[in-house]
Coordinates of C-alpha atoms and ligand atoms in Angstrom, one line a residue:
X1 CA 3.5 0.0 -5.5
X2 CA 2.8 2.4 -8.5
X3 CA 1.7 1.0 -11.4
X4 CA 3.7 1.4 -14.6
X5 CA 4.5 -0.1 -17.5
X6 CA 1.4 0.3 -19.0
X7 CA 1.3 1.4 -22.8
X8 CA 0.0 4.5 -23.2
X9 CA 0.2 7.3 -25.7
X10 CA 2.6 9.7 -23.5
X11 CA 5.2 6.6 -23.2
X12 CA 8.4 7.6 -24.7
X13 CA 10.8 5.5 -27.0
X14 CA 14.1 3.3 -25.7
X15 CA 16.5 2.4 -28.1
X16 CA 19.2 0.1 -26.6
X17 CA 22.6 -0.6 -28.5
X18 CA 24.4 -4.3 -27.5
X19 CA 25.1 -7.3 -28.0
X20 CA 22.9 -10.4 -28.3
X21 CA 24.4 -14.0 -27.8
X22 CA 23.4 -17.8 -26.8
X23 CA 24.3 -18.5 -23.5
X24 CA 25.5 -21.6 -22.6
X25 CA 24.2 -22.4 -19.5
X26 CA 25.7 -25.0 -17.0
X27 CA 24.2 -25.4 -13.6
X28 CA 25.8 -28.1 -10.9
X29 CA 26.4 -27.7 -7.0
X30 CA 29.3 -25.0 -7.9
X31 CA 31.6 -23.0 -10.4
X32 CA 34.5 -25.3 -11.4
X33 CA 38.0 -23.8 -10.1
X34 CA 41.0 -23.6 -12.1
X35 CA 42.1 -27.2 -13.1
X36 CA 39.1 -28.7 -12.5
X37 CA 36.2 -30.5 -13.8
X38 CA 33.0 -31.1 -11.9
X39 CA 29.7 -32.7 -12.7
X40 CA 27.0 -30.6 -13.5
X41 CA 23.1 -30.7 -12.9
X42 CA 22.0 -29.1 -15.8
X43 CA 22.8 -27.8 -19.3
X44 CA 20.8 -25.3 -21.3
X45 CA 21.2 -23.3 -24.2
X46 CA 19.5 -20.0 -24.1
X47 CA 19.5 -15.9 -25.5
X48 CA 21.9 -13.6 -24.0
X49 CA 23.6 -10.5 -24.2
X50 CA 23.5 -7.8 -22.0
X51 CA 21.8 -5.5 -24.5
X52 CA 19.7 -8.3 -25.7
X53 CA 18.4 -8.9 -22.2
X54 CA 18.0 -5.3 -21.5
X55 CA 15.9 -4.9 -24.5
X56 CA 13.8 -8.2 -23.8
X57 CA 13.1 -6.6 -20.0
X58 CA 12.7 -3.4 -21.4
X59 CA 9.4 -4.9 -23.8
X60 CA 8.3 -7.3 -21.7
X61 CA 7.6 -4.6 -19.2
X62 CA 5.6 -3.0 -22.0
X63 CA 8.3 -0.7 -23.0
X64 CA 8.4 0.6 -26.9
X65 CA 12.3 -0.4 -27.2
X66 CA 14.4 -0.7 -30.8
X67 CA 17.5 -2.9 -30.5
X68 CA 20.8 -1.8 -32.5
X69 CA 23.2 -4.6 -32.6
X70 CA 24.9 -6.8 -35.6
X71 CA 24.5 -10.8 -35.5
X72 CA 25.8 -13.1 -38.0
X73 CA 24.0 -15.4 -40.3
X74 CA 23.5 -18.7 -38.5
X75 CA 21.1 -20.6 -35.9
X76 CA 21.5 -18.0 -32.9
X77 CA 20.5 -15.4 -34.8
X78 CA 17.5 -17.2 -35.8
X79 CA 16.9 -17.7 -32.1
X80 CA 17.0 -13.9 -31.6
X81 CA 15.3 -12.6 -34.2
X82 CA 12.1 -15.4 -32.7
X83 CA 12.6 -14.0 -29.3
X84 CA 12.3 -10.3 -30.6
X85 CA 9.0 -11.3 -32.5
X86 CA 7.8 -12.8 -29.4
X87 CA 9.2 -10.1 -27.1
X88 CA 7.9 -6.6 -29.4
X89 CA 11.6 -5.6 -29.5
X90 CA 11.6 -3.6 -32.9
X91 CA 14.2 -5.4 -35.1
X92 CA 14.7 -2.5 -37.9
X93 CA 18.6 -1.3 -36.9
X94 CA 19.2 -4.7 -36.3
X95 CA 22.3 -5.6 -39.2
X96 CA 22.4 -8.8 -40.0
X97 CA 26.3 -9.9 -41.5
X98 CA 26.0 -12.8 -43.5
X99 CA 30.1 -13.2 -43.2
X100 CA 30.2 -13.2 -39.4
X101 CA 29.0 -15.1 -36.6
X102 CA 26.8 -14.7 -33.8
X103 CA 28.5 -14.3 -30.4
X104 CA 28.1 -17.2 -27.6
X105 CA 28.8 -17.1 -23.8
X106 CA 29.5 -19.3 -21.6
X107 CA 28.3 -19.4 -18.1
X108 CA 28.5 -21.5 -14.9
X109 CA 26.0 -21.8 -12.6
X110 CA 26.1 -22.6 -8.5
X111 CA 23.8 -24.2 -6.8
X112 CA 23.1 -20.6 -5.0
X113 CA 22.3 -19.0 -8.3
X114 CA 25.8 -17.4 -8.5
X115 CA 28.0 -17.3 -12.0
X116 CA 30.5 -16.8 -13.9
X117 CA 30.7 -15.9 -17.3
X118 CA 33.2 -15.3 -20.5
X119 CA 31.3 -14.0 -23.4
X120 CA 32.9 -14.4 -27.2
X121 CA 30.7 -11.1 -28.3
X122 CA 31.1 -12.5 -32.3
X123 CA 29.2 -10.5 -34.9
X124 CA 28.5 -7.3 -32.6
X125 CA 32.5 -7.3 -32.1
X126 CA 32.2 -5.5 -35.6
X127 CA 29.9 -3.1 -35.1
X128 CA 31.6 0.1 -35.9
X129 CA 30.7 4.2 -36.0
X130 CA 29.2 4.2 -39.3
X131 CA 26.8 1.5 -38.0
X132 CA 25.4 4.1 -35.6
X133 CA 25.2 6.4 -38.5
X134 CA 23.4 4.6 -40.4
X135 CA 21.0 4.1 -37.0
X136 CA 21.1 7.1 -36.3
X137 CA 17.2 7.9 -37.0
X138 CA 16.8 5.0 -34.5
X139 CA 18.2 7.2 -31.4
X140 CA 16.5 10.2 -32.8
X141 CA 13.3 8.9 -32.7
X142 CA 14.2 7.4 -28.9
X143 CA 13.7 9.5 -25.4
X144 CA 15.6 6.9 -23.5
X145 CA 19.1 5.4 -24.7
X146 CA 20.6 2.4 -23.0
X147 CA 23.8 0.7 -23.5
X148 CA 26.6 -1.6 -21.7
X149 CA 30.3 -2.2 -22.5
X150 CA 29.9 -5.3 -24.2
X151 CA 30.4 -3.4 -27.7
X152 CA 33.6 -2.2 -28.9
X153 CA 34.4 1.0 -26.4
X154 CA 34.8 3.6 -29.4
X155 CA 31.3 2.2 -30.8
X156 CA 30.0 2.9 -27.2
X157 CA 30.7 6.5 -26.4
X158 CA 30.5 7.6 -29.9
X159 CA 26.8 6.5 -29.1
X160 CA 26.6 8.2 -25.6
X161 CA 27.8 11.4 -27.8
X162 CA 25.0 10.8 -30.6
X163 CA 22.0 9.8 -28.2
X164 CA 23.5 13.3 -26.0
X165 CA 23.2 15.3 -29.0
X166 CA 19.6 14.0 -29.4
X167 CA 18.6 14.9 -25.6
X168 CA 18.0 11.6 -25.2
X169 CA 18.3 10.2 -21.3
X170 CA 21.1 8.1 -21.1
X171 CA 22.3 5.3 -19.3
X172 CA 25.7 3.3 -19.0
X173 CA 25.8 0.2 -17.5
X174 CA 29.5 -0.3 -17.1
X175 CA 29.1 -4.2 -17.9
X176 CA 32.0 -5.1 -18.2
X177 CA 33.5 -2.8 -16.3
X178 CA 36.3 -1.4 -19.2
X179 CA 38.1 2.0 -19.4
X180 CA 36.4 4.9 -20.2
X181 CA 38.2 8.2 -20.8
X182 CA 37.1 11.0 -18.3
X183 CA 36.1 13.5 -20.5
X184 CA 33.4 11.2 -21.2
X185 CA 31.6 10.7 -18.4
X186 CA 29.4 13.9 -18.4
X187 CA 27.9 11.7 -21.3
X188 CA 26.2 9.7 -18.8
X189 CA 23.0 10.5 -17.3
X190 CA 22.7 7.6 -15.3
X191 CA 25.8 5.2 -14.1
X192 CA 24.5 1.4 -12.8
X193 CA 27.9 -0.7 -12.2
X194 CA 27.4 -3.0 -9.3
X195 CA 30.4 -3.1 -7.0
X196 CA 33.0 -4.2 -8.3
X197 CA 32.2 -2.4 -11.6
X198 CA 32.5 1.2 -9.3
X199 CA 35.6 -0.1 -7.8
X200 CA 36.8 -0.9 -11.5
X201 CA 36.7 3.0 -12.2
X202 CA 37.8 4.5 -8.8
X203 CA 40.5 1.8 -8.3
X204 CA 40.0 1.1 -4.6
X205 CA 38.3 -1.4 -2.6
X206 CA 34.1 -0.7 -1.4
X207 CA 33.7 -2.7 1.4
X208 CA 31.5 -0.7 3.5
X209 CA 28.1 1.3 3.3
X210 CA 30.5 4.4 3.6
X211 CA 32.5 3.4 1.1
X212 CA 30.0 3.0 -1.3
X213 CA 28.5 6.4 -0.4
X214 CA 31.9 8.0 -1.0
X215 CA 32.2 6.0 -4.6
X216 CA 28.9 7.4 -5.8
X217 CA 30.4 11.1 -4.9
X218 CA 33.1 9.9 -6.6
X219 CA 31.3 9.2 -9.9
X220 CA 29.2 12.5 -9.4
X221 CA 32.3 14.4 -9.1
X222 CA 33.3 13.1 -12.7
X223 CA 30.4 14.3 -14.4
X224 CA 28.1 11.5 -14.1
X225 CA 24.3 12.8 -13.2
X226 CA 22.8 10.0 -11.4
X227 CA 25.1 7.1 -9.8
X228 CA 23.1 3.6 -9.1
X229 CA 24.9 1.5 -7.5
X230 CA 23.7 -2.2 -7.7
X231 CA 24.7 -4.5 -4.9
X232 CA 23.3 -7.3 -5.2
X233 CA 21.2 -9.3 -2.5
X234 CA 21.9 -5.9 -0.7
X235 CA 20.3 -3.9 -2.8
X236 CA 21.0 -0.5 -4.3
X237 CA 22.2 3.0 -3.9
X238 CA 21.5 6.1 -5.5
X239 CA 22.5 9.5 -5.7
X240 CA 22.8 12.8 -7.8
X241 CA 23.4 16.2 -6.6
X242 CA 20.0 16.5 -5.1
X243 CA 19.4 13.1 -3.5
X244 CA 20.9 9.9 -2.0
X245 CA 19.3 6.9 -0.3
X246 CA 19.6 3.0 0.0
X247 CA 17.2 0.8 -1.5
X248 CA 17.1 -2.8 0.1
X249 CA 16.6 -5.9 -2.1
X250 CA 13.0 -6.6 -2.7
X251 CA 11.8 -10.0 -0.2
X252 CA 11.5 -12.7 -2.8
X253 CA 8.7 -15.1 -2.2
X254 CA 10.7 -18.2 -3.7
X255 CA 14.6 -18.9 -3.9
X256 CA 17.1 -17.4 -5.9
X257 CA 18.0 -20.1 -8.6
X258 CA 20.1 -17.7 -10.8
X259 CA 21.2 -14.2 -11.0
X260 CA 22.4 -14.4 -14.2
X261 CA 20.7 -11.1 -16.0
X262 CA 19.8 -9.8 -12.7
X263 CA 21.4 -6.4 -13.7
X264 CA 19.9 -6.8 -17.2
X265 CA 16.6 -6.8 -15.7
X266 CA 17.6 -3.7 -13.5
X267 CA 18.4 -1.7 -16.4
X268 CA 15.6 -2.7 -18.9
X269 CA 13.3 -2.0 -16.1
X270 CA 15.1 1.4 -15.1
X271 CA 14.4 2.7 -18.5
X272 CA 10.7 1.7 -18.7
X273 CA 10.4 3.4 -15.1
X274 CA 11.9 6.7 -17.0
X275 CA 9.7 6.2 -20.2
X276 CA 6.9 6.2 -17.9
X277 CA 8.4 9.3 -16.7
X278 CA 8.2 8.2 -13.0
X279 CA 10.4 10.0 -10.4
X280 CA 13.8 8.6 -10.1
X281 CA 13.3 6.9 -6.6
X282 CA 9.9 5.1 -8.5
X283 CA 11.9 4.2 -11.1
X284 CA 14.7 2.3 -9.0
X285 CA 11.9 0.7 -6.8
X286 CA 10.6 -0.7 -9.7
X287 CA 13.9 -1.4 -11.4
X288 CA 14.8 -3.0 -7.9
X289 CA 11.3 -5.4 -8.0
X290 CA 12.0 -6.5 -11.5
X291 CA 15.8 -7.5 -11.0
X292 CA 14.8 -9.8 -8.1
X293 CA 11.9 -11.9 -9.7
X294 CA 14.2 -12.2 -12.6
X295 CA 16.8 -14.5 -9.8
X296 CA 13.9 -17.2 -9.0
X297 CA 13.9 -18.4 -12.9
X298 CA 16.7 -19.7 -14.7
X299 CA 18.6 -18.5 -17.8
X300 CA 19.1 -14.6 -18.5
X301 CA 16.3 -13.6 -21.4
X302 CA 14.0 -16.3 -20.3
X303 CA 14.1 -15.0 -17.0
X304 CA 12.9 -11.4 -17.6
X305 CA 9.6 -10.9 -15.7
X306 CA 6.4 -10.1 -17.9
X307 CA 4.4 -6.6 -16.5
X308 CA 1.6 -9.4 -14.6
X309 CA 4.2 -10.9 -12.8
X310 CA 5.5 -7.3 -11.0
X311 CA 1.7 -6.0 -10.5
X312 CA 0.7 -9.0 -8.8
X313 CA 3.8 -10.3 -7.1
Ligands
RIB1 O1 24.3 -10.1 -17.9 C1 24.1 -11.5 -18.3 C2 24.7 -11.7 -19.6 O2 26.0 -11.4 -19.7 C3 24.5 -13.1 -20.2 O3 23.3 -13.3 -20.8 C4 25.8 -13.3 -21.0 O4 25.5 -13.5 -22.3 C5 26.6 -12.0 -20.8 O5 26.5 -11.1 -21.8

């Protein structure tokens, strides 16, 4: 296993835009169906936020990450703003909206560590173009920019165009999956929807490895430069123009208790591999570790490994 994440001087700079919120966490022996009410096991309350999590992998790996997103003025924010002191996540294009309200989501949790989740994004449901303007320093001073769909779209890809017109590396991941136009795909250095996500975008049903083979040409052929596919407890698969391989899902040493933030960790972790400036395949390995140590702890933040845990695990 190659070593990585350690700071050094040659390390480049991620800056992540998204969304931070406090997940509500509720774990019992499975996700409630439509109309009904079970008991559950377990209740906590914890950060969240695909961008947040990203950004709290991203450091905890030892990466040098800034984190644009807007919260509100209340108790979650508070809890973000502690995690980010904790974490090294630089908080300067951070806005902070006294008039709005941090976002909350809501998550069940099975008893096999699978969930389901509706997110009410809040304050960073009003972050808007001239707030990456007034970033914009932020992604200048960044090699590496990493975002989701969890912002408002037109706040996304005019931030794919900004970090583009900065050379900085970018990557998508289409969480949740939502429309993008096609002319703005050859924004997008690297693509990491899981399944579903890549069917999302090529309407049609991957049910096979050759299916998902044909939906990573797919994406190539749109202008996307490198397609990672995540699947789960089946790992991934990548390819660009030059390569394309299968990457099982690291062997866990203890149980999955939750995936929530499992891609989170991916993608924090795939940017720290690329700061480190390892080859792509490293990178993914690494990415591909990270995401599945975060399944054997619970809650999405608090379960981003720190660097120790991958070197000695
Ligand atoms: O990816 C997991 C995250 O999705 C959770 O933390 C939740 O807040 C949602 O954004």
């Amino acid at each position: 296993m190659v070593r990585f994440g350690h700071k050094n001087k040659k390390m480049k700079s991620i800056c992540i835009l998204g969304v931070f919120v406090a997940d509500l966490c509720f774990v019992g022996e499975k996700i409630p169906s439509e109309g009904q009410t079970v008991l559950g096991k377990k209740h906590i309350v914890g950060p969240g936020g695909k961008g947040s999590n990203q950004a709290i992998a991203a450091a905890r790996l030892n990466g040098d990450v800034s984190f644009i997103t807007k919260v509100g003025k209340d108790s979650h924010a508070e809890m973000a703003f502690n995690l980010y002191k904790k974490s090294g996540v630089k908080t300067h294009s951070i806005i902070h909206d006294e008039n709005l309200f941090t976002g909350v989501a809501g998550i069940m949790i099975d008893k096999e560590g699978k969930n389901a989740i509706n997110i009410v994004s809040g304050a960073a449901e009003h972050l808007v173009a001239e707030d990456i303007d007034n970033q914009i320093e932020t992604i200048k001073n960044s090699d590496i920019f990493l975002t989701q769909m969890e912002t408002p779209d037109a706040v996304t890809i005019y931030a794919l165009k900004k970090a583009n017109e900065q050379k900085c590396i970018t990557i998508l991941n289409p969480a949740p999956a939502r429309k993008i136009d096609e002319n703005n795909f050859q924004l997008i250095d690297f693509f990491t929807p899981n399944e579903t996500e890549a069917e999302f975008y090529l309407n049609k049903k991957i049910e096979t490895n050759e299916d998902i083979k044909l939906a990573a040409n797919d994406l190539l052929r749109k202008g996307i430069k490198n397609v990672v596919i995540t699947l789960g407890h089946k790992g991934i698969y990548f390819a660009n123009k030059k390569q394309k391989f299968f990457l099982e899902a690291f062997k866990l040493e203890r149980p999955v208790v939750d995936t929530t933030g499992a891609g989170d960790a991916f993608n924090g972790a795939l940017a720290v591999g690329l700061a480190n400036d390892l080859e792509i395949k490293e990178a993914l390995i690494f990415a591909n570790k990270v995401a599945g140590i975060s399944t054997t702890k619970l809650g999405a933040a608090a379960s981003m490994p720190f660097s120790e845990e991958i070197v000695d695990n």
